[in-house]
């Protein structure tokens, strides 16, 4: 009986004090020096401080096609719990302009501020920059573990 009480109390304690987070934030068509870009953040986590993240940078066209698919494709056993997506108009990863770099830096700064505010690990610019992956096509499964979509 005592062990059953401890088990029930432990389950209630975990349920009461754990964080279950699922959130999407989308900002369409922002501007820096008249260059358009959009941002998207997806969080799906059942724990807090050690939330790993990935930063995806792509063109505005690919951004518009893939950002709405992330929640449907996300698998609970994902390596990342926070996904940050940046779509820059006329972006070419082989020819990144100074303005593109400025937009990426601004995006990274916003990620770092968010992570510091929420007391999350990996909240320095160097680490955040190391998490950047360039998405050259619409295949998110190259960088994420994907759930099969039902048709």
Coordinates of C-alpha atoms in Angstrom, one line a residue:
X1 CA 0.0 0.0 0.0
X2 CA 2.8 2.4 0.9
X3 CA 4.5 1.8 -2.5
X4 CA 1.3 2.4 -4.3
X5 CA 0.9 5.7 -2.5
X6 CA 4.4 6.7 -3.4
X7 CA 3.8 5.8 -7.1
X8 CA 0.6 7.8 -7.2
X9 CA 2.2 10.8 -5.4
X10 CA 5.2 10.7 -7.8
X11 CA 2.9 10.7 -10.9
X12 CA 0.9 13.6 -9.6
X13 CA 4.1 15.5 -8.7
X14 CA 5.5 15.0 -12.2
X15 CA 2.2 16.0 -13.9
X16 CA 1.8 19.1 -11.7
X17 CA 5.3 20.4 -12.1
X18 CA 6.4 19.4 -15.6
X19 CA 6.0 21.7 -18.6
X20 CA 4.2 20.6 -21.7
X21 CA 4.7 23.1 -24.4
X22 CA 3.2 23.1 -27.9
X23 CA 3.3 26.5 -29.7
X24 CA 3.5 28.0 -33.2
X25 CA 4.6 31.6 -33.9
X26 CA 4.5 33.0 -37.4
X27 CA 5.5 36.5 -38.6
X28 CA 4.8 37.0 -42.3
X29 CA 6.6 39.6 -44.4
X30 CA 8.9 41.6 -42.2
X31 CA 11.5 44.0 -43.7
X32 CA 15.1 44.9 -43.1
X33 CA 16.4 47.5 -45.5
X34 CA 13.4 46.8 -47.9
X35 CA 14.3 43.1 -48.1
X36 CA 11.3 40.9 -47.2
X37 CA 11.6 37.8 -44.9
X38 CA 9.3 35.7 -42.8
X39 CA 9.9 33.8 -39.6
X40 CA 8.3 30.7 -38.0
X41 CA 8.9 29.0 -34.6
X42 CA 7.5 25.6 -33.7
X43 CA 7.8 24.2 -30.2
X44 CA 6.7 20.7 -29.1
X45 CA 8.3 19.8 -25.8
X46 CA 7.4 18.0 -22.6
X47 CA 10.4 19.2 -20.8
X48 CA 11.9 22.7 -20.4
X49 CA 15.5 23.6 -19.9
X50 CA 17.3 21.2 -22.2
X51 CA 15.2 21.8 -25.3
X52 CA 17.4 21.3 -28.3
X53 CA 16.7 23.4 -31.4
X54 CA 17.5 23.7 -35.1
X55 CA 17.5 26.8 -37.3
X56 CA 16.4 26.4 -40.9
X57 CA 17.1 29.2 -43.4
X58 CA 15.5 29.1 -46.9
X59 CA 13.9 31.2 -49.6
X60 CA 10.6 32.9 -49.1
X61 CA 8.9 30.5 -51.6
X62 CA 10.0 27.4 -49.9
X63 CA 9.2 28.9 -46.5
X64 CA 5.5 29.5 -47.6
X65 CA 5.2 25.9 -48.7
X66 CA 6.9 24.1 -45.7
X67 CA 6.1 26.1 -42.5
X68 CA 2.5 24.8 -42.3
X69 CA 3.7 21.2 -42.7
X70 CA 6.0 21.2 -39.8
X71 CA 3.4 20.4 -37.1
X72 CA 1.9 17.6 -39.2
X73 CA 5.4 16.1 -39.9
X74 CA 6.8 16.5 -36.4
X75 CA 7.5 13.2 -34.6
X76 CA 7.4 13.1 -30.8
X77 CA 10.8 11.3 -30.8
X78 CA 12.3 14.2 -32.7
X79 CA 15.9 15.1 -32.1
X80 CA 14.8 18.8 -31.9
X81 CA 12.0 20.2 -29.8
X82 CA 12.3 23.8 -31.1
X83 CA 12.3 24.5 -34.8
X84 CA 13.1 28.0 -36.1
X85 CA 12.4 28.7 -39.8
X86 CA 13.5 31.8 -41.7
X87 CA 12.4 32.5 -45.2
X88 CA 14.2 35.3 -47.1
X89 CA 13.0 36.7 -50.4
X90 CA 15.3 35.6 -53.3
X91 CA 17.6 33.8 -50.9
X92 CA 20.4 31.7 -52.4
X93 CA 22.6 29.8 -50.0
X94 CA 25.5 29.7 -52.5
X95 CA 25.5 33.5 -52.8
X96 CA 24.5 35.0 -49.4
X97 CA 24.5 38.8 -49.6
X98 CA 25.5 41.1 -46.8
X99 CA 21.8 42.0 -46.4
X100 CA 20.9 38.3 -46.1
X101 CA 23.6 37.9 -43.4
X102 CA 22.1 40.9 -41.6
X103 CA 18.7 39.3 -41.6
X104 CA 20.1 36.0 -40.4
X105 CA 22.0 37.7 -37.6
X106 CA 18.8 39.5 -36.5
X107 CA 16.9 36.2 -36.5
X108 CA 19.7 34.5 -34.4
X109 CA 19.6 37.5 -32.0
X110 CA 15.9 37.0 -31.5
X111 CA 16.3 33.3 -30.9
X112 CA 19.1 34.0 -28.3
X113 CA 16.9 36.6 -26.6
X114 CA 14.0 34.2 -26.4
X115 CA 16.1 31.4 -25.1
X116 CA 17.8 33.6 -22.4
X117 CA 14.4 34.9 -21.3
X118 CA 13.0 31.4 -21.0
X119 CA 16.2 30.1 -19.2
X120 CA 17.0 27.6 -22.0
X121 CA 20.3 26.0 -22.8
X122 CA 22.1 27.0 -26.0
X123 CA 21.4 30.7 -25.5
X124 CA 24.5 32.2 -27.0
X125 CA 24.9 33.5 -30.6
X126 CA 27.8 31.1 -31.5
X127 CA 25.9 28.0 -30.6
X128 CA 22.7 29.3 -32.3
X129 CA 24.8 30.0 -35.5
X130 CA 26.1 26.5 -35.4
X131 CA 22.5 25.1 -35.5
X132 CA 21.8 26.7 -38.9
X133 CA 20.8 24.3 -41.8
X134 CA 20.0 25.6 -45.2
X135 CA 16.9 24.2 -46.7
X136 CA 17.4 24.1 -50.5
X137 CA 14.1 22.3 -51.3
X138 CA 10.8 21.4 -49.7
X139 CA 12.0 18.1 -48.3
X140 CA 12.0 18.7 -44.5
X141 CA 12.7 15.1 -43.8
X142 CA 16.3 15.7 -44.8
X143 CA 16.7 17.6 -41.5
X144 CA 13.8 16.3 -39.3
X145 CA 12.6 12.8 -38.4
X146 CA 9.2 12.9 -40.2
X147 CA 5.9 11.3 -39.5
X148 CA 4.2 9.9 -42.5
X149 CA 1.4 12.2 -43.7
X150 CA -2.0 10.7 -44.1
X151 CA -3.6 11.6 -47.4

